[in-house]
Each structure stands twice: as C-alpha cells, then as structure tokens.
PDB file of C-alpha atoms and ligand atoms in Angstrom:
ATOM      1  CA  UNK V   1     272.400  88.703 151.522  1.00  0.00           C
ATOM      2  CA  UNK V   2     269.192  90.694 151.519  1.00  0.00           C
ATOM      3  CA  UNK V   3     268.383  93.907 153.347  1.00  0.00           C
ATOM      4  CA  UNK V   4     264.876  94.680 154.558  1.00  0.00           C
ATOM      5  CA  UNK V   5     263.738  97.978 156.070  1.00  0.00           C
ATOM      6  CA  UNK V   6     262.269  97.611 159.556  1.00  0.00           C
ATOM      7  CA  UNK V   7     259.720 100.368 159.153  1.00  0.00           C
ATOM      8  CA  UNK V   8     256.217 101.414 158.146  1.00  0.00           C
ATOM      9  CA  UNK V   9     257.360 104.881 157.088  1.00  0.00           C
ATOM     10  CA  UNK V  10     256.296 105.137 153.430  1.00  0.00           C
ATOM     11  CA  UNK V  11     258.643 108.003 152.516  1.00  0.00           C
ATOM     12  CA  UNK V  12     261.699 106.446 154.157  1.00  0.00           C
ATOM     13  CA  UNK V  13     261.038 103.102 152.479  1.00  0.00           C
ATOM     14  CA  UNK V  14     260.476 104.796 149.114  1.00  0.00           C
ATOM     15  CA  UNK V  15     263.761 106.695 149.525  1.00  0.00           C
ATOM     16  CA  UNK V  16     265.790 103.552 150.276  1.00  0.00           C
ATOM     17  CA  UNK V  17     264.077 101.602 147.497  1.00  0.00           C
ATOM     18  CA  UNK V  18     265.304 104.259 145.085  1.00  0.00           C
ATOM     19  CA  UNK V  19     268.844 103.692 146.383  1.00  0.00           C
ATOM     20  CA  UNK V  20     268.540 100.113 145.121  1.00  0.00           C
ATOM     21  CA  UNK V  21     269.460  98.386 148.383  1.00  0.00           C
ATOM     22  CA  UNK V  22     266.112  97.182 149.702  1.00  0.00           C
ATOM     23  CA  UNK V  23     264.691  93.677 149.218  1.00  0.00           C
ATOM     24  CA  UNK V  24     261.695  93.809 151.554  1.00  0.00           C
ATOM     25  CA  UNK V  25     260.023  95.360 154.590  1.00  0.00           C
ATOM     26  CA  UNK V  26     259.273  94.174 158.111  1.00  0.00           C
ATOM     27  CA  UNK V  27     256.790  95.801 160.443  1.00  0.00           C
ATOM     28  CA  UNK V  28     255.257  95.052 163.807  1.00  0.00           C
ATOM     29  CA  UNK V  29     252.477  96.760 165.786  1.00  0.00           C
ATOM     30  CA  UNK V  30     254.996  98.982 167.637  1.00  0.00           C
ATOM     31  CA  UNK V  31     256.585 100.141 164.370  1.00  0.00           C
ATOM     32  CA  UNK V  32     253.138 100.820 162.850  1.00  0.00           C
ATOM     33  CA  UNK V  33     252.194 102.909 165.893  1.00  0.00           C
ATOM     34  CA  UNK V  34     255.510 104.822 165.891  1.00  0.00           C
ATOM     35  CA  UNK V  35     255.170 105.574 162.174  1.00  0.00           C
ATOM     36  CA  UNK V  36     251.562 106.754 162.529  1.00  0.00           C
ATOM     37  CA  UNK V  37     249.991 103.803 160.686  1.00  0.00           C
ATOM     38  CA  UNK V  38     246.872 103.190 162.766  1.00  0.00           C
ATOM     39  CA  UNK V  39     244.858 101.283 160.162  1.00  0.00           C
ATOM     40  CA  UNK V  40     246.909  98.121 159.609  1.00  0.00           C
ATOM     41  CA  UNK V  41     245.049  97.007 156.482  1.00  0.00           C
ATOM     42  CA  UNK V  42     245.274 100.368 154.737  1.00  0.00           C
ATOM     43  CA  UNK V  43     248.935 100.788 155.725  1.00  0.00           C
ATOM     44  CA  UNK V  44     249.851  97.239 154.723  1.00  0.00           C
ATOM     45  CA  UNK V  45     248.137  97.494 151.323  1.00  0.00           C
ATOM     46  CA  UNK V  46     249.943 100.778 150.626  1.00  0.00           C
ATOM     47  CA  UNK V  47     253.343  99.345 151.573  1.00  0.00           C
ATOM     48  CA  UNK V  48     252.727  96.162 149.584  1.00  0.00           C
ATOM     49  CA  UNK V  49     251.911  98.193 146.464  1.00  0.00           C
ATOM     50  CA  UNK V  50     255.084 100.251 146.966  1.00  0.00           C
ATOM     51  CA  UNK V  51     257.227  97.132 147.362  1.00  0.00           C
ATOM     52  CA  UNK V  52     255.948  95.398 144.198  1.00  0.00           C
ATOM     53  CA  UNK V  53     256.865  91.730 144.493  1.00  0.00           C
ATOM     54  CA  UNK V  54     259.182  92.215 147.476  1.00  0.00           C
ATOM     55  CA  UNK V  55     257.942  90.726 150.774  1.00  0.00           C
ATOM     56  CA  UNK V  56     256.241  92.846 153.443  1.00  0.00           C
ATOM     57  CA  UNK V  57     255.859  91.275 156.900  1.00  0.00           C
ATOM     58  CA  UNK V  58     252.700  92.161 158.816  1.00  0.00           C
ATOM     59  CA  UNK V  59     252.281  90.903 162.376  1.00  0.00           C
ATOM     60  CA  UNK V  60     249.166  89.410 163.960  1.00  0.00           C
ATOM     61  CA  UNK V  61     247.823  91.203 167.009  1.00  0.00           C
ATOM     62  CA  UNK V  62     246.285  88.475 169.138  1.00  0.00           C
ATOM     63  CA  UNK V  63     247.326  85.889 171.728  1.00  0.00           C
ATOM     64  CA  UNK V  64     244.617  83.483 170.584  1.00  0.00           C
ATOM     65  CA  UNK V  65     245.708  80.862 168.013  1.00  0.00           C
ATOM     66  CA  UNK V  66     242.303  80.860 166.281  1.00  0.00           C
ATOM     67  CA  UNK V  67     242.393  84.649 165.918  1.00  0.00           C
ATOM     68  CA  UNK V  68     246.001  84.515 164.712  1.00  0.00           C
ATOM     69  CA  UNK V  69     244.947  82.053 162.022  1.00  0.00           C
ATOM     70  CA  UNK V  70     241.996  84.208 161.010  1.00  0.00           C
ATOM     71  CA  UNK V  71     244.149  87.356 160.866  1.00  0.00           C
ATOM     72  CA  UNK V  72     246.921  85.547 158.998  1.00  0.00           C
ATOM     73  CA  UNK V  73     244.513  84.313 156.323  1.00  0.00           C
ATOM     74  CA  UNK V  74     242.977  87.787 155.999  1.00  0.00           C
ATOM     75  CA  UNK V  75     246.405  89.493 155.718  1.00  0.00           C
ATOM     76  CA  UNK V  76     247.432  87.041 153.004  1.00  0.00           C
ATOM     77  CA  UNK V  77     244.469  88.220 150.899  1.00  0.00           C
ATOM     78  CA  UNK V  78     245.516  91.877 151.056  1.00  0.00           C
ATOM     79  CA  UNK V  79     248.400  91.448 148.614  1.00  0.00           C
ATOM     80  CA  UNK V  80     250.454  88.609 147.123  1.00  0.00           C
ATOM     81  CA  UNK V  81     253.642  89.884 148.775  1.00  0.00           C
ATOM     82  CA  UNK V  82     252.275  89.815 152.336  1.00  0.00           C
ATOM     83  CA  UNK V  83     254.240  87.645 154.744  1.00  0.00           C
ATOM     84  CA  UNK V  84     252.393  86.900 157.982  1.00  0.00           C
ATOM     85  CA  UNK V  85     254.382  87.506 161.132  1.00  0.00           C
ATOM     86  CA  UNK V  86     253.599  85.047 163.915  1.00  0.00           C
ATOM     87  CA  UNK V  87     255.451  85.104 167.238  1.00  0.00           C
ATOM     88  CA  UNK V  88     257.060  81.832 168.279  1.00  0.00           C
ATOM     89  CA  UNK V  89     255.021  81.981 171.517  1.00  0.00           C
ATOM     90  CA  UNK V  90     252.238  84.276 172.663  1.00  0.00           C
ATOM     91  CA  UNK V  91     252.645  86.542 175.664  1.00  0.00           C
ATOM     92  CA  UNK V  92     251.727  83.676 178.003  1.00  0.00           C
ATOM     93  CA  UNK V  93     254.407  81.369 176.605  1.00  0.00           C
ATOM     94  CA  UNK V  94     251.969  79.165 174.668  1.00  0.00           C
ATOM     95  CA  UNK V  95     253.441  77.729 171.483  1.00  0.00           C
ATOM     96  CA  UNK V  96     252.319  79.362 168.226  1.00  0.00           C
ATOM     97  CA  UNK V  97     253.993  76.644 166.157  1.00  0.00           C
ATOM     98  CA  UNK V  98     250.598  75.111 165.264  1.00  0.00           C
ATOM     99  CA  UNK V  99     249.485  78.425 163.743  1.00  0.00           C
ATOM    100  CA  UNK V 100     252.736  78.688 161.792  1.00  0.00           C
ATOM    101  CA  UNK V 101     252.349  75.129 160.578  1.00  0.00           C
ATOM    102  CA  UNK V 102     248.719  75.588 159.523  1.00  0.00           C
ATOM    103  CA  UNK V 103     249.348  78.839 157.632  1.00  0.00           C
ATOM    104  CA  UNK V 104     252.433  77.369 155.942  1.00  0.00           C
ATOM    105  CA  UNK V 105     250.441  74.297 154.889  1.00  0.00           C
ATOM    106  CA  UNK V 106     247.883  76.660 153.277  1.00  0.00           C
ATOM    107  CA  UNK V 107     250.703  78.192 151.218  1.00  0.00           C
ATOM    108  CA  UNK V 108     250.915  81.369 153.300  1.00  0.00           C
ATOM    109  CA  UNK V 109     254.469  82.574 153.958  1.00  0.00           C
ATOM    110  CA  UNK V 110     255.214  82.985 157.655  1.00  0.00           C
ATOM    111  CA  UNK V 111     257.860  85.089 159.344  1.00  0.00           C
ATOM    112  CA  UNK V 112     258.315  83.633 162.826  1.00  0.00           C
ATOM    113  CA  UNK V 113     259.134  86.532 165.073  1.00  0.00           C
ATOM    114  CA  UNK V 114     260.491  87.254 168.569  1.00  0.00           C
ATOM    115  CA  UNK V 115     263.046  84.444 168.325  1.00  0.00           C
ATOM    116  CA  UNK V 116     265.654  84.671 171.070  1.00  0.00           C
ATOM    117  CA  UNK V 117     267.221  81.214 171.012  1.00  0.00           C
ATOM    118  CA  UNK V 118     268.551  78.615 168.589  1.00  0.00           C
ATOM    119  CA  UNK V 119     266.012  76.071 169.864  1.00  0.00           C
ATOM    120  CA  UNK V 120     263.126  78.399 169.022  1.00  0.00           C
ATOM    121  CA  UNK V 121     264.608  78.810 165.545  1.00  0.00           C
ATOM    122  CA  UNK V 122     264.829  75.037 165.049  1.00  0.00           C
ATOM    123  CA  UNK V 123     261.179  74.563 165.995  1.00  0.00           C
ATOM    124  CA  UNK V 124     259.973  77.494 163.876  1.00  0.00           C
ATOM    125  CA  UNK V 125     261.765  75.975 160.892  1.00  0.00           C
ATOM    126  CA  UNK V 126     260.282  72.533 161.533  1.00  0.00           C
ATOM    127  CA  UNK V 127     256.809  74.103 161.747  1.00  0.00           C
ATOM    128  CA  UNK V 128     257.244  75.568 158.252  1.00  0.00           C
ATOM    129  CA  UNK V 129     258.374  79.172 158.702  1.00  0.00           C
ATOM    130  CA  UNK V 130     259.791  80.891 155.630  1.00  0.00           C
ATOM    131  CA  UNK V 131     261.713  83.388 157.769  1.00  0.00           C
ATOM    132  CA  UNK V 132     263.195  82.839 161.226  1.00  0.00           C
ATOM    133  CA  UNK V 133     263.536  86.266 162.835  1.00  0.00           C
ATOM    134  CA  UNK V 134     266.281  86.385 165.448  1.00  0.00           C
ATOM    135  CA  UNK V 135     266.063  89.543 167.556  1.00  0.00           C
ATOM    136  CA  UNK V 136     269.751  90.424 167.924  1.00  0.00           C
ATOM    137  CA  UNK V 137     269.350  93.489 170.153  1.00  0.00           C
ATOM    138  CA  UNK V 138     267.017  91.705 172.534  1.00  0.00           C
ATOM    139  CA  UNK V 139     269.323  88.658 172.683  1.00  0.00           C
ATOM    140  CA  UNK V 140     272.145  91.042 173.648  1.00  0.00           C
ATOM    141  CA  UNK V 141     269.858  92.756 176.213  1.00  0.00           C
ATOM    142  CA  UNK V 142     269.875  89.459 178.097  1.00  0.00           C
ATOM    143  CA  UNK V 143     273.657  89.217 178.074  1.00  0.00           C
ATOM    144  CA  UNK V 144     273.843  86.659 175.259  1.00  0.00           C
ATOM    145  CA  UNK V 145     275.739  86.829 171.980  1.00  0.00           C
ATOM    146  CA  UNK V 146     273.398  87.170 168.969  1.00  0.00           C
ATOM    147  CA  UNK V 147     276.150  86.158 166.515  1.00  0.00           C
ATOM    148  CA  UNK V 148     276.458  82.739 168.166  1.00  0.00           C
ATOM    149  CA  UNK V 149     272.749  82.070 167.619  1.00  0.00           C
ATOM    150  CA  UNK V 150     272.758  83.425 164.062  1.00  0.00           C
ATOM    151  CA  UNK V 151     275.818  81.321 163.160  1.00  0.00           C
ATOM    152  CA  UNK V 152     274.361  78.156 164.690  1.00  0.00           C
ATOM    153  CA  UNK V 153     271.001  78.719 162.988  1.00  0.00           C
ATOM    154  CA  UNK V 154     272.535  79.284 159.566  1.00  0.00           C
ATOM    155  CA  UNK V 155     274.833  76.288 159.884  1.00  0.00           C
ATOM    156  CA  UNK V 156     271.980  74.028 160.992  1.00  0.00           C
ATOM    157  CA  UNK V 157     269.722  75.159 158.119  1.00  0.00           C
ATOM    158  CA  UNK V 158     272.499  74.545 155.593  1.00  0.00           C
ATOM    159  CA  UNK V 159     273.465  71.176 157.068  1.00  0.00           C
ATOM    160  CA  UNK V 160     269.927  69.831 156.941  1.00  0.00           C
ATOM    161  CA  UNK V 161     268.911  71.523 153.718  1.00  0.00           C
ATOM    162  CA  UNK V 162     266.008  73.613 155.039  1.00  0.00           C
ATOM    163  CA  UNK V 163     264.802  76.466 152.844  1.00  0.00           C
ATOM    164  CA  UNK V 164     263.989  78.786 155.779  1.00  0.00           C
ATOM    165  CA  UNK V 165     265.954  82.027 155.878  1.00  0.00           C
ATOM    166  CA  UNK V 166     267.689  83.536 158.893  1.00  0.00           C
ATOM    167  CA  UNK V 167     266.385  87.071 159.283  1.00  0.00           C
ATOM    168  CA  UNK V 168     268.174  89.214 161.866  1.00  0.00           C
ATOM    169  CA  UNK V 169     266.195  92.073 163.377  1.00  0.00           C
ATOM    170  CA  UNK V 170     266.282  94.234 166.490  1.00  0.00           C
ATOM    171  CA  UNK V 171     269.310  96.076 165.158  1.00  0.00           C
ATOM    172  CA  UNK V 172     270.453  98.700 167.684  1.00  0.00           C
ATOM    173  CA  UNK V 173     273.692  99.954 166.095  1.00  0.00           C
ATOM    174  CA  UNK V 174     275.419  99.821 162.722  1.00  0.00           C
ATOM    175  CA  UNK V 175     277.969  97.380 164.176  1.00  0.00           C
ATOM    176  CA  UNK V 176     275.106  94.899 164.697  1.00  0.00           C
ATOM    177  CA  UNK V 177     274.598  94.852 160.925  1.00  0.00           C
ATOM    178  CA  UNK V 178     278.205  93.862 160.261  1.00  0.00           C
ATOM    179  CA  UNK V 179     278.112  91.239 162.998  1.00  0.00           C
ATOM    180  CA  UNK V 180     274.909  89.707 161.626  1.00  0.00           C
ATOM    181  CA  UNK V 181     276.303  89.691 158.079  1.00  0.00           C
ATOM    182  CA  UNK V 182     279.519  87.974 159.213  1.00  0.00           C
ATOM    183  CA  UNK V 183     277.550  85.432 161.247  1.00  0.00           C
ATOM    184  CA  UNK V 184     275.683  84.321 158.108  1.00  0.00           C
ATOM    185  CA  UNK V 185     272.317  86.090 158.193  1.00  0.00           C
ATOM    186  CA  UNK V 186     270.413  85.600 154.929  1.00  0.00           C
ATOM    187  CA  UNK V 187     268.567  88.856 155.610  1.00  0.00           C
ATOM    188  CA  UNK V 188     269.061  91.785 157.983  1.00  0.00           C
ATOM    189  CA  UNK V 189     266.163  94.106 158.670  1.00  0.00           C
ATOM    190  CA  UNK V 190     267.372  97.595 159.464  1.00  0.00           C
ATOM    191  CA  UNK V 191     265.493 100.596 160.853  1.00  0.00           C
ATOM    192  CA  UNK V 192     265.875 103.603 158.490  1.00  0.00           C
ATOM    193  CA  UNK V 193     267.895 105.686 160.959  1.00  0.00           C
ATOM    194  CA  UNK V 194     270.869 103.320 160.606  1.00  0.00           C
ATOM    195  CA  UNK V 195     271.077 103.360 156.808  1.00  0.00           C
ATOM    196  CA  UNK V 196     272.564 106.877 156.426  1.00  0.00           C
ATOM    197  CA  UNK V 197     275.127 105.971 159.101  1.00  0.00           C
ATOM    198  CA  UNK V 198     276.058 102.862 157.116  1.00  0.00           C
ATOM    199  CA  UNK V 199     276.600 104.760 153.879  1.00  0.00           C
ATOM    200  CA  UNK V 200     278.334 107.878 155.206  1.00  0.00           C
ATOM    201  CA  UNK V 201     281.964 108.206 156.297  1.00  0.00           C
ATOM    202  CA  UNK V 202     283.799 111.441 157.093  1.00  0.00           C
ATOM    203  CA  UNK V 203     286.939 110.308 155.252  1.00  0.00           C
ATOM    204  CA  UNK V 204     284.883 109.423 152.134  1.00  0.00           C
ATOM    205  CA  UNK V 205     283.536 112.985 152.210  1.00  0.00           C
ATOM    206  CA  UNK V 206     287.075 114.321 152.625  1.00  0.00           C
ATOM    207  CA  UNK V 207     288.303 112.179 149.728  1.00  0.00           C
ATOM    208  CA  UNK V 208     285.537 113.408 147.418  1.00  0.00           C
ATOM    209  CA  UNK V 209     286.197 117.003 148.529  1.00  0.00           C
ATOM    210  CA  UNK V 210     289.876 116.612 147.583  1.00  0.00           C
ATOM    211  CA  UNK V 211     288.963 115.204 144.134  1.00  0.00           C
ATOM    212  CA  UNK V 212     286.435 118.002 143.510  1.00  0.00           C
ATOM    213  CA  UNK V 213     288.972 120.663 144.519  1.00  0.00           C
ATOM    214  CA  UNK V 214     291.631 119.163 142.227  1.00  0.00           C
ATOM    215  CA  UNK V 215     289.113 118.985 139.360  1.00  0.00           C
ATOM    216  CA  UNK V 216     288.414 122.699 139.878  1.00  0.00           C
ATOM    217  CA  UNK V 217     292.158 123.419 139.883  1.00  0.00           C
ATOM    218  CA  UNK V 218     292.546 121.481 136.630  1.00  0.00           C
ATOM    219  CA  UNK V 219     289.737 123.515 135.041  1.00  0.00           C
ATOM    220  CA  UNK V 220     291.424 126.730 136.204  1.00  0.00           C
ATOM    221  CA  UNK V 221     294.688 125.548 134.613  1.00  0.00           C
ATOM    222  CA  UNK V 222     292.896 124.886 131.299  1.00  0.00           C
ATOM    223  CA  UNK V 223     291.411 128.392 131.324  1.00  0.00           C
ATOM    224  CA  UNK V 224     294.824 129.923 132.057  1.00  0.00           C
ATOM    225  CA  UNK V 225     296.468 127.924 129.253  1.00  0.00           C
ATOM    226  CA  UNK V 226     293.750 129.059 126.809  1.00  0.00           C
ATOM    227  CA  UNK V 227     294.294 132.714 127.807  1.00  0.00           C
ATOM    228  CA  UNK V 228     298.082 132.303 127.384  1.00  0.00           C
ATOM    229  CA  UNK V 229     297.614 130.954 123.825  1.00  0.00           C
TER     230      UNK V 229
HETATM  231  C1  LIG X 301     261.884  92.599 163.170  1.00  0.00           C
HETATM  232  O1  LIG X 301     261.220  92.110 162.269  1.00  0.00           O
HETATM  233  C2  LIG X 301     261.281  93.427 164.211  1.00  0.00           C
HETATM  234  O2  LIG X 301     260.317  94.269 163.651  1.00  0.00           O
HETATM  235  C3  LIG X 301     262.239  94.336 164.935  1.00  0.00           C
HETATM  236  O3  LIG X 301     263.545  94.252 164.412  1.00  0.00           O
HETATM  237  C4  LIG X 301     262.122  94.269 166.411  1.00  0.00           C
HETATM  238  O4  LIG X 301     263.161  94.931 167.039  1.00  0.00           O
HETATM  239  P1  LIG X 301     263.061  95.729 168.391  1.00  0.00           P
HETATM  240  O5  LIG X 301     263.887  94.996 169.388  1.00  0.00           O
HETATM  241  O6  LIG X 301     263.671  97.061 168.059  1.00  0.00           O
HETATM  242  O7  LIG X 301     261.623  95.834 168.776  1.00  0.00           O
END
C-alpha cells in the first residue's frame, strides 16, 4: 500500500519524505490556498522536483471541459511526475468523464477526484483514470460508510483486471487510515497533521524510557565494578 501526503507544504512533505514513508503527493486548490501556494505552476514545479519520480496530483480549476483539457495538458508539461486531477463531475453535475478519457488517451495520468460513490468510481475507471479518489470523510459526512465503497471498488477492480488504483482521501482522523487500509485501498493520502499521531504512542515512549533508564543503570553498575577492582 502506498501513502501520499495530502498537502502543498514543502517543508512538511520534505520532512515526511526523509522518514521514508511517502510515495506521492496530492493537492487541490483549497490545500494550495491553505498552504500559501498562490501560484499553482510555481508551486507544482517545486513540489514535483522535490518528489523526484513520485506522482504529484494537481487539480484543474475550471468547470468548462475545454478549459480542463487545456489546463490538464499544460500541467502535464510542467514535470513528468504530474498527475492531473479532474473531478468526476463539475459543480453543475456535468460529467467530466470525457475530459478524463481524452487526457488518458493522450498518455496523461489522471486522478479522478471528488468520488463519493462506487458507481462514480466504476465510470472513472472505464474512462481511463489512473487513480480513483474516494473521499472517505465526505462519504461519512453524508451518513454513508466509506469502507463499504472502498472494499467494493477494490474488489471490482481486481475482479475485472483494471489497472486503476483506489486512492482514499478526505482523511479526518487516524482511525480513517486504518479503516481504509483494511478495506483494501491501494493508496491513502494523509494530511501531515495526522502522521505524527500515527507514529507516536504514549506507551512506546514509556517503553523506550524504561530501556534508557535501565541502560543508564547498567552503565552505573559497570563504573562501580571498575572502581571496586
Ligand atoms: C484528496 O486528494 C483530496 O485532496 C483531499 O483528501 C480532500 O479532502 P477534504 O475532504 O479534506 O477536502
């Protein structure tokens, strides 16, 4: 399973890359704004260079299919590891599957975003998406179970031999990460604030403290024995 960072924060991403647990990055216009990246091209190029060959998802910012296509093609020229994020529908509910299909047929990797149902995931896959981004937190906001959708999506992809990957985003708590992993997500994209919570545990700290204290006691014993000789 891969872990992406759901962020445009250069320092945070750099930090978690150094920990050896990061396989890619996802962004969206809200994340860019929150992280102070106002120039999408400059920010995207910088992140892509930092990530090397790992994928970086950059989202289009238009409702118009022609503009989405134009932006998608332009993004793909910024760096070889750019993945173009296209919503499954625009804000008026018009299908964006044609845009996904066209970009995919031009060899541009597409991350289909804002997926809230299994049916949307099926269609995004058929259209040629490389990544099918299921928004777990937003699915749960509507009173539905994200794990059911993730499990169904993964099973369907495997059964029919599609290469698309189930990417679970909209993580709201560390428990969501475990649930997505158990449901069969290929990738989970996690905002940086959850990563320290995933790694830390008060009893791990306590355990290490006990070992360090006993190591100090052992050293003290050695010194005493040397003095006694
Ligand atoms: C995923 O690629 C998205 O950027 C993100 O997870 C969206 O989540 P949100 O519900 O926090 O906006």
